[in-house]
CSV table of C-alpha atoms in Angstrom, one decimal:
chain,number,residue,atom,x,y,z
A,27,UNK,CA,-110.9,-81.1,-67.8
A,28,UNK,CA,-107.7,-81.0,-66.3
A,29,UNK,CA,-107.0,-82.6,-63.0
A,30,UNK,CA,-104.9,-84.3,-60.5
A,31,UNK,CA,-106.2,-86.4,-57.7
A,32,UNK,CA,-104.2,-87.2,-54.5
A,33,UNK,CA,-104.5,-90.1,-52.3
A,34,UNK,CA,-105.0,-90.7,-49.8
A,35,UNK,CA,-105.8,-87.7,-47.9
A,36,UNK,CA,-104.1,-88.2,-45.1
A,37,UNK,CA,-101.7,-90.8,-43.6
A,38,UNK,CA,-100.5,-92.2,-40.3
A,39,UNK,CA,-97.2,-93.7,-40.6
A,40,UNK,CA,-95.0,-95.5,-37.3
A,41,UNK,CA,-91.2,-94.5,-37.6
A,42,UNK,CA,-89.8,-97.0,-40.4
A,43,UNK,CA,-92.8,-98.2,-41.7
A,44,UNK,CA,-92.5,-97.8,-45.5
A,45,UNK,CA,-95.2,-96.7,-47.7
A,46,UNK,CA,-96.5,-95.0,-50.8
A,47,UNK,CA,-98.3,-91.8,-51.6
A,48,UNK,CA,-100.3,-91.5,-55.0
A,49,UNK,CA,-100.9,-88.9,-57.7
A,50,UNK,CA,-103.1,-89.9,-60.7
A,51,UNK,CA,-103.7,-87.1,-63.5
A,52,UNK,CA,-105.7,-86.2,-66.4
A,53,UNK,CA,-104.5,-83.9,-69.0
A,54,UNK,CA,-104.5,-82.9,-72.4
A,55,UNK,CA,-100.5,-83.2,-72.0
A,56,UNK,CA,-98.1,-83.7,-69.8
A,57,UNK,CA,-95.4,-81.4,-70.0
A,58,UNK,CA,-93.7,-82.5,-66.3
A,59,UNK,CA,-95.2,-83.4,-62.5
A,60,UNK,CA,-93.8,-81.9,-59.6
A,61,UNK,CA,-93.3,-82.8,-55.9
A,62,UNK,CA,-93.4,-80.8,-53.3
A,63,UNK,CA,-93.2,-80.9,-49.4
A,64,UNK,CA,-95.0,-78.0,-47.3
A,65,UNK,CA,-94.2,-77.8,-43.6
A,66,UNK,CA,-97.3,-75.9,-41.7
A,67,UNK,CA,-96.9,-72.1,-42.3
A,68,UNK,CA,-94.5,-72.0,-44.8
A,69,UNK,CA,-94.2,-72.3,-48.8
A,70,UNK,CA,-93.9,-75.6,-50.6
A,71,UNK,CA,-90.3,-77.0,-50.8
A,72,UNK,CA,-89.7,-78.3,-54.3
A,73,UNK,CA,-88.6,-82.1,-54.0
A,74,UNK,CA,-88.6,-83.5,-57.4
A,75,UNK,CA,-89.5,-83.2,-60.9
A,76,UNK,CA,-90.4,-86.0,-63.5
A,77,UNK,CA,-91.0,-85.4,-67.3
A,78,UNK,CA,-91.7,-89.2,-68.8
A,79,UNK,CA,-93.1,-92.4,-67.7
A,80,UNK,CA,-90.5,-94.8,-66.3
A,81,UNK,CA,-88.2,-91.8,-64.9
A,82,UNK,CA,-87.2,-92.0,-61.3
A,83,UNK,CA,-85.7,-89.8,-59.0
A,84,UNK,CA,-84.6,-90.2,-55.7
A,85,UNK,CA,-83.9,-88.0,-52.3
A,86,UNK,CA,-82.5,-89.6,-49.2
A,87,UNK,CA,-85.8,-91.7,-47.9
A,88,UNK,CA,-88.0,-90.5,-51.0
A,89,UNK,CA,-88.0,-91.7,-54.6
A,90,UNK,CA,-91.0,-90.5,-57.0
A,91,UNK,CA,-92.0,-92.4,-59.8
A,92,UNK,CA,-94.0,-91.6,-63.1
A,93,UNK,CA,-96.1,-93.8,-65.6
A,94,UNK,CA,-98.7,-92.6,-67.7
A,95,UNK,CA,-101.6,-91.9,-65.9
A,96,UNK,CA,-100.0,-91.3,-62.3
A,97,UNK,CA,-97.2,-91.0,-60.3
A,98,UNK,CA,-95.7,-92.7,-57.2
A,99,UNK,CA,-94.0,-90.9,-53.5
A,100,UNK,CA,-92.4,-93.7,-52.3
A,101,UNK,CA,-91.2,-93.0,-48.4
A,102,UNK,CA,-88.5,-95.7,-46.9
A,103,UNK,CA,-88.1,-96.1,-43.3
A,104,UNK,CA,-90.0,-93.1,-42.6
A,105,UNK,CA,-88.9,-90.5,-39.6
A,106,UNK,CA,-91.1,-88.2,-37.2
A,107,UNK,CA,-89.0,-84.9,-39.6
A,108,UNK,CA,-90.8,-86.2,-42.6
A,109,UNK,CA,-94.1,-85.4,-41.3
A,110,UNK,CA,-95.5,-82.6,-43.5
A,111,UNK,CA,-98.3,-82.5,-46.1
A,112,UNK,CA,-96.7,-83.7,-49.6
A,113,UNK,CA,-98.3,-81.8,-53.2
A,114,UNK,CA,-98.4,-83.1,-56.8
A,115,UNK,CA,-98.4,-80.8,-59.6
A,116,UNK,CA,-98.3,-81.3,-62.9
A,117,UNK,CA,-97.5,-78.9,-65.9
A,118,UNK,CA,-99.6,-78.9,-68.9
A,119,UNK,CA,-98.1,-78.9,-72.2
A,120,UNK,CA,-97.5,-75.6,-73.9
A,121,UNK,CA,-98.2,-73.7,-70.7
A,122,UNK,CA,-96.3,-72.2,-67.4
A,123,UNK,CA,-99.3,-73.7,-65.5
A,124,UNK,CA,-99.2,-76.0,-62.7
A,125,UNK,CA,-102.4,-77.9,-61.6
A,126,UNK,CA,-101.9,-78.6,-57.9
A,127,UNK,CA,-103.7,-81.8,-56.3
A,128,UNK,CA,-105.1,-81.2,-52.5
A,129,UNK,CA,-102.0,-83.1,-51.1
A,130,UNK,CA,-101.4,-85.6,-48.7
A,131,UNK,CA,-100.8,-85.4,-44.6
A,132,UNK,CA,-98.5,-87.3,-43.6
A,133,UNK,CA,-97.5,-87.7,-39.7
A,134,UNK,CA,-94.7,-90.3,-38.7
A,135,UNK,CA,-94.7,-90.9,-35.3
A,136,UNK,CA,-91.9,-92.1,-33.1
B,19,UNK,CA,-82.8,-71.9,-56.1
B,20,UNK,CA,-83.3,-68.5,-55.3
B,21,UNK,CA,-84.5,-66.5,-52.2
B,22,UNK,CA,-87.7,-65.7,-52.8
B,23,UNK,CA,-89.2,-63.3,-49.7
B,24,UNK,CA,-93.0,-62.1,-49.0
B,25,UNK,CA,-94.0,-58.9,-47.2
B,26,UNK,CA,-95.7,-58.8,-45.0
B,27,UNK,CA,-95.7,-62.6,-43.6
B,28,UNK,CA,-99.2,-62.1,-42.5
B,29,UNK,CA,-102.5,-59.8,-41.8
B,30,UNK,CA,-105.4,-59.3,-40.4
B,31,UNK,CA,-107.7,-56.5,-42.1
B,32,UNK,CA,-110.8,-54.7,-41.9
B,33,UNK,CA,-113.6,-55.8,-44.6
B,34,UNK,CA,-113.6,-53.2,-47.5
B,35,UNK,CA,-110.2,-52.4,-47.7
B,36,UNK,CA,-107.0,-53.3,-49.8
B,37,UNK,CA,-104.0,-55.2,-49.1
B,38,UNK,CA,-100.9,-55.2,-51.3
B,39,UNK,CA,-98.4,-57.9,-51.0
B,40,UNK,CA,-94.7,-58.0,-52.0
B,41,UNK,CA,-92.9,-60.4,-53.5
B,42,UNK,CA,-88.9,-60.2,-53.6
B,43,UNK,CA,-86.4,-63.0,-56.0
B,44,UNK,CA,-82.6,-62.3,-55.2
B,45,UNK,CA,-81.7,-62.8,-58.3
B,46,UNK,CA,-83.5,-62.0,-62.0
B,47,UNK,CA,-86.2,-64.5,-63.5
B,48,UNK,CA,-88.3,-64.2,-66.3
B,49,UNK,CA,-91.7,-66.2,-64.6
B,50,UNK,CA,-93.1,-65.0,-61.4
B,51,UNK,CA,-96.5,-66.1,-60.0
B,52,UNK,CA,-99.5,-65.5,-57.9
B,53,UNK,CA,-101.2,-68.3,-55.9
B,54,UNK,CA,-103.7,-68.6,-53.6
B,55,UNK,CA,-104.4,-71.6,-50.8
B,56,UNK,CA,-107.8,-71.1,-49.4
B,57,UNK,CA,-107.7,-73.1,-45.6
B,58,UNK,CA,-107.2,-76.6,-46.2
B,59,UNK,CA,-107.0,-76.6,-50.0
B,60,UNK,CA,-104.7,-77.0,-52.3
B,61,UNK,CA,-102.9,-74.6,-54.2
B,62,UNK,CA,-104.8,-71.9,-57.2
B,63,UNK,CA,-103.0,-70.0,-59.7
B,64,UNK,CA,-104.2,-66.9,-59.8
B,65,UNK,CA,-102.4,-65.1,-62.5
B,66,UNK,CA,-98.5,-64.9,-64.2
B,67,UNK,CA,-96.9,-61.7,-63.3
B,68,UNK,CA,-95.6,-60.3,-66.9
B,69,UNK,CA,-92.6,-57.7,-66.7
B,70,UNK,CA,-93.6,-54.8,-68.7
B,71,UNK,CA,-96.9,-55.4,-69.3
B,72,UNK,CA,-100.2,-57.1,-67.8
B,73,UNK,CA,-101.1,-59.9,-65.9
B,74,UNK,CA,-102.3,-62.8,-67.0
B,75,UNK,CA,-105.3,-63.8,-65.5
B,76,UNK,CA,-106.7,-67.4,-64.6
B,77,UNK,CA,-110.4,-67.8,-64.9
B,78,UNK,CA,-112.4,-66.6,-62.0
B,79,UNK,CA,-109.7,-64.4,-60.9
B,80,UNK,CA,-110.5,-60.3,-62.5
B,81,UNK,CA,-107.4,-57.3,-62.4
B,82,UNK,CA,-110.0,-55.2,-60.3
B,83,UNK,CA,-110.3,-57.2,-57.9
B,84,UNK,CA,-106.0,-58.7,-58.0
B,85,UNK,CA,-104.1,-55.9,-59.5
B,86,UNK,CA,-100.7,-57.3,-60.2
B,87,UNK,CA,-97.4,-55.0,-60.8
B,88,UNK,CA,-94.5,-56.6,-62.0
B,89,UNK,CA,-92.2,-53.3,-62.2
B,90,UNK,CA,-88.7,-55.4,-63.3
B,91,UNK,CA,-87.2,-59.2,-63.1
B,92,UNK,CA,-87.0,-59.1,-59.3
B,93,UNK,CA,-90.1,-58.4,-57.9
B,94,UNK,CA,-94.3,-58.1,-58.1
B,95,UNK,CA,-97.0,-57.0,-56.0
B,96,UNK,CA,-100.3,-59.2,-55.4
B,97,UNK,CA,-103.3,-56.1,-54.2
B,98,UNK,CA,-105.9,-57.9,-53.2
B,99,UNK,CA,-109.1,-55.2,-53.4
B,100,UNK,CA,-111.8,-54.5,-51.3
B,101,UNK,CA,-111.6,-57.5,-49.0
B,102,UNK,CA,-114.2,-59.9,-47.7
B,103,UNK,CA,-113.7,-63.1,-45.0
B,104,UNK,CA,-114.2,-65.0,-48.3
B,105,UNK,CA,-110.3,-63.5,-49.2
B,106,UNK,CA,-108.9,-65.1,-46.5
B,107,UNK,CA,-106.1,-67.4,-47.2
B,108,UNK,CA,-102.7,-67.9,-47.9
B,109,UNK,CA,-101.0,-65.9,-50.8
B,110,UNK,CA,-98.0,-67.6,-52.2
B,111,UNK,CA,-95.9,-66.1,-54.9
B,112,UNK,CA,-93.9,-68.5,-56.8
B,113,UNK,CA,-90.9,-68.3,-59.4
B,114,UNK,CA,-89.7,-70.0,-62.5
B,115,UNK,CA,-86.9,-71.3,-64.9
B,116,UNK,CA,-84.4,-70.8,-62.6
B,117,UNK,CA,-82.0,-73.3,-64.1
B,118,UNK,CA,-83.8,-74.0,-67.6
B,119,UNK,CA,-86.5,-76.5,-66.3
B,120,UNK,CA,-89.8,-75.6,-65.7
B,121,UNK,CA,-89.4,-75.9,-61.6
B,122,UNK,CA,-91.6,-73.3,-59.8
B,123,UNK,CA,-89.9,-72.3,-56.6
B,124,UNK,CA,-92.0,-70.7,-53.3
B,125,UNK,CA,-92.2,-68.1,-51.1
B,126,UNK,CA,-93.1,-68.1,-47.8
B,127,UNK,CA,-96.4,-66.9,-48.0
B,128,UNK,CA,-98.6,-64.3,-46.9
B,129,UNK,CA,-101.1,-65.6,-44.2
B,130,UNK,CA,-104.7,-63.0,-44.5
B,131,UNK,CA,-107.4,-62.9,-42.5
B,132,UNK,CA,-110.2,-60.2,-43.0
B,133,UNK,CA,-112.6,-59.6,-40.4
């Protein structure tokens, strides 16, 4: 069965205290996994996509990273704007779908 | 991306009756898409809005209950039918290949709540 698991659920951060949220995955195949950022009451905000291990992209204080069986959100001198609740999705192969993980809560305080 | 706008941006309604919800892209796109975030969850697909012919339906999600239109490459409707408290969540429609990748871009949502 398909799925993608987040961790951890939630996450308490101090202003400029780096760290690292986590997306593992199972799937028949990968066709890309996607990062998203959803403030409270509003749509996701697409961040980032990532189609094969070892791929890399980067967004002022966030860089995701993809291997094989999971991928990375890395946050760098977090601030208290980059408090939101961060989604993985991944796309499997042959199909528009997108499994979505239950995300990750992230607060930043200053 | 495009502009992608929901009406209306939320609800409250009466158990046993319908609400239809509007999704509106500013510019034409083959992929259009219904989901569904039940209070702290993550995000469900519901179906793929097809222009010109019918939905296509994840499991556990039937077209009596979530009749989908999709009249032309701009917008869709999301009815959800004969409501219960159980229906009440967040209805999200989403867009794709924008730019060639396979990037689905949000709306705003559509906050529900049936009494």
């Amino acid at each position: 069965e398909d799925q993608v698991t987040q961790s951890p659920e939630a996450l308490r951060l101090q202003e400029g205290e780096s760290s690292s949220l986590n997306c593992s995955y199972t799937v028949s195949g990968l066709r890309g996994l996607f990062w998203y950022r959803q403030d409270p009451g509003k749509g996701p905000e697409f961040l980032f996509t990532l189609y094969s291990a070892g791929e890399e992209k980067e967004k002022e204080r966030l860089k995701a990273t993809l291997t094989k069986k999971e991928s990375f959100l890395h946050i760098t001198a977090p601030k208290p704007e980059d408090s939101a609740t961060y989604l993985c999705a991944v796309q499997v192969a042959g199909t528009y779908k997108y499994i979505f993980g239950t995300g990750t809560r992230l607060k930043v305080l200053a | 991306s495009a502009v992608i706008s929901q009406k209306p941006s939320r609800d409250i309604c009466q158990r046993g009756t319908s609400l239809t919800i509007q999704c509106q892209v500013d510019s034409q796109v083959t992929m259009m898409f219904w989901y569904r975030q039940q209070p702290g969850q993550s995000l469900t697909l519901i179906a793929t809005a097809n222009q010109g012919s019918e939905a296509t339906y994840e499991s556990g999600f039937v077209i009596d209950k979530f009749p989908i239109s999709r009249p032309n490459l701009t917008f869709s409707t999301l009815t959800v039918s004969n409501m219960s408290p159980e229906d009440s969540s967040i209805y999200l429609c989403s867009v794709g290949t924008l730019d060639g990748s396979d990037t689905q871009y949000f709306g705003p949502g559509t906050r529900l709540t049936v009494l």
